[in-house]
Short mmCIF file of C-alpha atoms and ligand atoms in Angstrom, two decimals:
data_model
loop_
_atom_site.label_atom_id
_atom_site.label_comp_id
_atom_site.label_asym_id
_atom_site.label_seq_id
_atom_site.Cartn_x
_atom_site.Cartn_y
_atom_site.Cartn_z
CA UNK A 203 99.10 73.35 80.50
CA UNK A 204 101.17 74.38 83.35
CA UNK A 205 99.55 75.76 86.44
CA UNK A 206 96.99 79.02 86.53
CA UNK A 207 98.51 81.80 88.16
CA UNK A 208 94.74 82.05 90.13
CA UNK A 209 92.63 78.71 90.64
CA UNK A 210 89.12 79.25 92.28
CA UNK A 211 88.33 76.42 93.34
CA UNK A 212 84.75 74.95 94.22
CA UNK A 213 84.63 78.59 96.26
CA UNK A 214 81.34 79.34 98.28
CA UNK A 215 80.21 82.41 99.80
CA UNK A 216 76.99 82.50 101.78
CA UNK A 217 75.42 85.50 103.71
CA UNK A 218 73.33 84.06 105.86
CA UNK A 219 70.52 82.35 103.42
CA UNK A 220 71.62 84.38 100.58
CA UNK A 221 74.46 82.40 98.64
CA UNK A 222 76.67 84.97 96.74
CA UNK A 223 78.98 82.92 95.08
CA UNK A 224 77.80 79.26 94.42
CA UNK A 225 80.49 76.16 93.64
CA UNK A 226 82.41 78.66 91.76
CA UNK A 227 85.66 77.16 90.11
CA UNK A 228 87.88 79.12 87.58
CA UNK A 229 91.26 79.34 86.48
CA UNK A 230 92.87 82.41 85.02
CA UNK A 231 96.41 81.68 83.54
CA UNK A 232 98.66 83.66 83.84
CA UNK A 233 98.94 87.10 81.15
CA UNK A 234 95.17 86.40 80.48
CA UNK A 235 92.58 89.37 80.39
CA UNK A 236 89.35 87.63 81.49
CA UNK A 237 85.92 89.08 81.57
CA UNK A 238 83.91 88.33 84.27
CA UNK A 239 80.18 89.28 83.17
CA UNK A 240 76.95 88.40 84.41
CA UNK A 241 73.64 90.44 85.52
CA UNK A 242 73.16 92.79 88.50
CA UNK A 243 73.52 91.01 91.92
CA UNK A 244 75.18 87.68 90.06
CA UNK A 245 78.25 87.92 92.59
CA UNK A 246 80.88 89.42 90.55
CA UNK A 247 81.95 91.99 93.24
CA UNK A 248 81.61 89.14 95.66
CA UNK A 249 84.32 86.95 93.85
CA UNK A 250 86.79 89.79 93.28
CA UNK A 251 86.29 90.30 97.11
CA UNK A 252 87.12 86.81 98.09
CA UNK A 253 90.24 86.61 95.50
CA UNK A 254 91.42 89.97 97.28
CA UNK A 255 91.12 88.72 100.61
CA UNK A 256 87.56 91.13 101.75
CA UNK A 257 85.90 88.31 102.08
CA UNK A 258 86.73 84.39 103.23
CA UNK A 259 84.62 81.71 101.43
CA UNK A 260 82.61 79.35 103.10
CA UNK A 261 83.48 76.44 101.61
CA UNK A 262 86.41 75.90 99.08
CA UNK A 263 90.11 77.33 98.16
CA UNK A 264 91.61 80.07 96.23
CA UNK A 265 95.34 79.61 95.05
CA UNK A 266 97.67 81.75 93.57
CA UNK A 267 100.52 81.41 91.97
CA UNK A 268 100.23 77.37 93.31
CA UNK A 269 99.72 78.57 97.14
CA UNK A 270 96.57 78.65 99.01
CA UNK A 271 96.00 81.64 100.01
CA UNK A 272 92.20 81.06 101.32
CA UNK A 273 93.09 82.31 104.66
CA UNK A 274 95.40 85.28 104.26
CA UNK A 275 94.71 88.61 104.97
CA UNK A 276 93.98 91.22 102.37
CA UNK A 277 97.04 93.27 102.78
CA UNK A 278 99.27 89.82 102.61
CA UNK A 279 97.27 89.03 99.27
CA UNK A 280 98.37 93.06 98.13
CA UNK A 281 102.09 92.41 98.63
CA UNK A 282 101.69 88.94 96.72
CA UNK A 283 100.47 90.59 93.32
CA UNK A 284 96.72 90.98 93.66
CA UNK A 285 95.68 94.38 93.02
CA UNK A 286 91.88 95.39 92.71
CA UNK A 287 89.53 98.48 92.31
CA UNK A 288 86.29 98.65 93.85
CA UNK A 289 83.11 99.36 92.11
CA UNK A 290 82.54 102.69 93.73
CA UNK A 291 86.00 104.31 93.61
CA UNK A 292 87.80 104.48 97.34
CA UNK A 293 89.87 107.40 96.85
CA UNK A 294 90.80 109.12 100.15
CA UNK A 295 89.08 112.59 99.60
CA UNK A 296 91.04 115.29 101.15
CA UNK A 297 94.25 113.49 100.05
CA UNK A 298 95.70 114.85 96.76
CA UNK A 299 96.03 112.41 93.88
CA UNK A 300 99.18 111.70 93.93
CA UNK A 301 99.26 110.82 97.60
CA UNK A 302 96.34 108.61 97.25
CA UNK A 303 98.55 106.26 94.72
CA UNK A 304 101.29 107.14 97.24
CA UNK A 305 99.12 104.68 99.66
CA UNK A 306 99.42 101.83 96.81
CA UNK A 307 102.76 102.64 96.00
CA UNK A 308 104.27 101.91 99.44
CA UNK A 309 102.99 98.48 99.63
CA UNK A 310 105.52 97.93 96.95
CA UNK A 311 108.68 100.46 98.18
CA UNK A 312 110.55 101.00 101.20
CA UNK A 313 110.54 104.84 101.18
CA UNK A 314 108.64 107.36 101.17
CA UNK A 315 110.63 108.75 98.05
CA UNK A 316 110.71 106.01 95.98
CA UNK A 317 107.07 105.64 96.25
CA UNK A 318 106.13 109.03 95.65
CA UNK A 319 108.48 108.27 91.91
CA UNK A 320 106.27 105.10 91.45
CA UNK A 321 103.29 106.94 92.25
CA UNK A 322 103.94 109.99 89.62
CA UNK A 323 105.18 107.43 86.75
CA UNK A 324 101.71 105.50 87.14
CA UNK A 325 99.78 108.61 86.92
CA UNK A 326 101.42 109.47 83.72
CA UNK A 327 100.68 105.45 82.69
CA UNK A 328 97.08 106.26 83.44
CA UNK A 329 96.72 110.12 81.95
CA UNK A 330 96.31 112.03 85.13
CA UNK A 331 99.49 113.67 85.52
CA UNK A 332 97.52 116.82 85.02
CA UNK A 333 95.68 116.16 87.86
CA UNK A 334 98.88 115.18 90.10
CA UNK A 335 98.24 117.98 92.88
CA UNK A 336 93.78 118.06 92.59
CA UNK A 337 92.73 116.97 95.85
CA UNK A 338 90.84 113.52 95.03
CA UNK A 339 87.52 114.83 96.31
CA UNK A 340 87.05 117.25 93.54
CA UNK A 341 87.69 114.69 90.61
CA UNK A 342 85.14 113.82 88.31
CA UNK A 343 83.55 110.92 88.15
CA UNK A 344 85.92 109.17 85.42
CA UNK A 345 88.94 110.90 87.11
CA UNK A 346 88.01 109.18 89.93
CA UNK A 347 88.04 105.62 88.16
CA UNK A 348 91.66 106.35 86.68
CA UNK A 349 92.59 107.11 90.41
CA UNK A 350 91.32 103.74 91.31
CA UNK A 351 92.98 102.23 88.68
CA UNK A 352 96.41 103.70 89.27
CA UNK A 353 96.21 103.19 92.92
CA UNK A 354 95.79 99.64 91.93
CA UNK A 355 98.57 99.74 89.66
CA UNK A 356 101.08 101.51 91.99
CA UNK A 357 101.23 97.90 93.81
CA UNK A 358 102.80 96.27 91.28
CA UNK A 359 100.41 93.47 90.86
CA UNK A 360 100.72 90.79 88.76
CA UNK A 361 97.24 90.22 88.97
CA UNK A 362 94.75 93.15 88.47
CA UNK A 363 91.28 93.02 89.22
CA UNK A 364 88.99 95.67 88.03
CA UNK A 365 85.42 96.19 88.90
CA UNK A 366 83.51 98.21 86.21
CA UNK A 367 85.69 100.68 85.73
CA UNK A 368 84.74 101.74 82.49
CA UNK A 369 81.01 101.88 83.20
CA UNK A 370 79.05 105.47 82.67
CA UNK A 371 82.39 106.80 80.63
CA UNK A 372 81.40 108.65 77.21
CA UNK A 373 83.07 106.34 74.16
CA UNK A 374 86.34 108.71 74.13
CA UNK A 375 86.64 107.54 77.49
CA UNK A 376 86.02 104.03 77.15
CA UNK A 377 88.22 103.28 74.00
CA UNK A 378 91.12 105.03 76.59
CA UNK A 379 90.62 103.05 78.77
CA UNK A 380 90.65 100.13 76.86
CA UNK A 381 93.76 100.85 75.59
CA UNK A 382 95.10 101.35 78.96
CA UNK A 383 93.92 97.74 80.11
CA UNK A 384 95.42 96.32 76.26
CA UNK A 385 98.70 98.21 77.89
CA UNK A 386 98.88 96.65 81.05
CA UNK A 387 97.90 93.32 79.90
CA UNK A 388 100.86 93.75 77.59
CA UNK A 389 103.30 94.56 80.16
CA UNK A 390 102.89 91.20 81.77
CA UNK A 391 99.76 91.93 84.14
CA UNK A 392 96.81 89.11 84.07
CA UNK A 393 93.31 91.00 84.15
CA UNK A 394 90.29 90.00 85.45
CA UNK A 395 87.62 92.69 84.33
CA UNK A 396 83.85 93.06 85.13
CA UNK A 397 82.34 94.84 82.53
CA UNK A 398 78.74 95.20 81.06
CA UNK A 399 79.32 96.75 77.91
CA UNK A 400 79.74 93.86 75.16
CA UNK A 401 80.77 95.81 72.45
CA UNK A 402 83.57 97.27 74.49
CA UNK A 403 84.18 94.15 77.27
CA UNK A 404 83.98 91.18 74.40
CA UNK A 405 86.58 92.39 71.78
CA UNK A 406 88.89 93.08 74.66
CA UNK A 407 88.60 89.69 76.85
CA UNK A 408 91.30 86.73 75.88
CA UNK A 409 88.10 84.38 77.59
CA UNK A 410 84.90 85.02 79.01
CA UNK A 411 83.35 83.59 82.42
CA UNK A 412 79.71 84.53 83.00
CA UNK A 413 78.03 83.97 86.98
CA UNK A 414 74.60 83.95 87.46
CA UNK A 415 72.82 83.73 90.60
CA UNK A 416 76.30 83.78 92.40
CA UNK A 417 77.37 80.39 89.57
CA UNK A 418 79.46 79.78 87.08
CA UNK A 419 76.80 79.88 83.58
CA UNK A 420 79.24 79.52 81.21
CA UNK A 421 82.89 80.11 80.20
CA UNK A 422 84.68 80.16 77.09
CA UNK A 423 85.87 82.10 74.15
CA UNK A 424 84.07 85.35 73.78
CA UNK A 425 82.49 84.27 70.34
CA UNK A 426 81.14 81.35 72.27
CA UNK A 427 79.68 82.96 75.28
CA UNK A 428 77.24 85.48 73.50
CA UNK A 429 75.98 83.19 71.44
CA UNK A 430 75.28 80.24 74.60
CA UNK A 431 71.49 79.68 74.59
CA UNK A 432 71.49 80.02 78.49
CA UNK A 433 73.77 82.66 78.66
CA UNK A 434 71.17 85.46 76.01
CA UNK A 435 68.46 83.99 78.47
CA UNK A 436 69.95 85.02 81.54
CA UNK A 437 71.53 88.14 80.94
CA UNK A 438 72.15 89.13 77.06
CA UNK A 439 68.55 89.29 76.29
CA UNK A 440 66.95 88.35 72.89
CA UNK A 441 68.20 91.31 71.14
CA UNK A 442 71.57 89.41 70.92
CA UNK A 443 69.98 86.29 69.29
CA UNK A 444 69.52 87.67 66.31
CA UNK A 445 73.34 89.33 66.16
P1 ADP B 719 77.40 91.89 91.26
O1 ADP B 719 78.72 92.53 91.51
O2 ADP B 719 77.47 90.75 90.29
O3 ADP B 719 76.34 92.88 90.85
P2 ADP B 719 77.50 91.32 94.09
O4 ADP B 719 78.65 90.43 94.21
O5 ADP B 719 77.70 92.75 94.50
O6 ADP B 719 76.89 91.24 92.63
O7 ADP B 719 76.30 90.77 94.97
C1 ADP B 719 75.87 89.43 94.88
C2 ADP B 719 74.79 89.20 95.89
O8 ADP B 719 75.37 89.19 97.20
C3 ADP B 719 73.73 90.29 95.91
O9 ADP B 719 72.48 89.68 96.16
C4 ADP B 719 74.16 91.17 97.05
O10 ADP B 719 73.07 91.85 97.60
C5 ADP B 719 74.76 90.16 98.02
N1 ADP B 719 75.78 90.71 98.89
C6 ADP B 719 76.97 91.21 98.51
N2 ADP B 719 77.72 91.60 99.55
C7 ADP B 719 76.96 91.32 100.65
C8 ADP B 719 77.16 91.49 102.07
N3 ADP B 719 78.29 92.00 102.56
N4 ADP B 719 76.15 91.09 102.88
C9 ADP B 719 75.02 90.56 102.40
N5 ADP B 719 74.76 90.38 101.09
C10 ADP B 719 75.72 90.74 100.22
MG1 MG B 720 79.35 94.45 91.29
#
């Protein structure tokens, strides 16, 4: 196998006594979509904030693309091809949308004009050209996620990490933005996705990694992981034994 485009390895995160992210060690090759599942407080978040440079772990390394980049800075990580949305949307409020994936755009392009054409095209790649000129505080709730998404996008990362953004969207919504993620994934960006909706995260993921209390439960094909004995106990629940 030749070398992941992202290797966590052995990473450990500890606030004070609480220990987010536990021994932690995953590789995502490269043009992957990986779920990253896992109950409420398991350290999801945590994880995509230590790959995009929020966070530093306590012990262990994160490389990309065969470099360690453990000790860069967040915006150094940005301009290297990691992109990420948070779990509550960032948008910058009184900015219109388009300006707001203006701000991802330039990490990628020189001028202010060639951004602002990067920044329009990814709105249309995301369905909210319509909503080009709104000012971003007056977006609704799954507007704002598609803002988050494209600001992400305007980067140009090869690596994209999104953090529930299709959580509390109606199934219309969803099964767009599923197609949106099959869309990027196809035009050479590796995913990493949090998700808790199975029916919508499993037929989507190439792999599955599920944390639990800040570890690594299980990983595997998608098929696999729902039906792990520790993995229904822990988070899937017993209704999922049966199916
Ligand atoms: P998830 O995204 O899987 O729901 P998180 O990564 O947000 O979980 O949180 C994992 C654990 O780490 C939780 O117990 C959370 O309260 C804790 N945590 C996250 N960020 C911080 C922080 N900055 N300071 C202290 N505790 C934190
Ligand atoms: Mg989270």
């Amino acid at each position: 196998m030749s070398d992941p485009l992202l290797r966590i390895d052995d990473v450990t995160l500890a606030f004070g006594g609480l220990v987010a992210n536990r021994d932690v060690s995953i590789d995502v090759a490269a043009g992957e979509i990986l779920g990253l599942i896992g109950p409420n407080g398991a350290g999801k978040s945590t994880l995509f904030n230590l790959i995009s440079g929020v966070y530093r772990p306590s012990r262990g390394r994160i490389l990309f693309e065969g470099a360690d980049i453990t000790a860069l800075p967040a915006a150094e990580r940005c301009r290297r091809g990691i992109a990420r949305t948070f779990q509550v949307p960032r948008s910058f409020d009184s900015m219109n949308v388009v300006e707001n994936v203006v701000v991802g755009a330039l990490a990628r392009h020189a001028t202010a004009a060639t951004a602002r054409r990067a920044a329009l095209e990814t709105l249309d790649r995301v369905g909210l050209t319509h909503r080009a000129g709104a000012v971003a505080g007056e977006l609704t709730p799954p507007e704002k996620r598609r803002l988050e998404v494209a600001r992400a996008l305007a980067t140009g990362p090869r690596l994209l990490l999104l953090d529930e953004v299709l959580t509390g969207l109606t199934p219309g919504e969803a099964q767009a933005g599923v197609a949106l993620i099959r869309e990027v994934a196809a035009s050479g960006i590796t995913v990493i996705m949090v998700e808790h909706v199975m029916e919508v995260v499993m037929p989507l993921v190439d792999r599955a990694v599920v944390l639990h209390l800040g570890a690594v439960l299980a990983q595997g094909a998608p098929a696999a992981v729902v039906r792990d004995d520790a993995v229904i106990t822990a988070y899937l629940g017993e209704r999922h034994r049966a199916a």
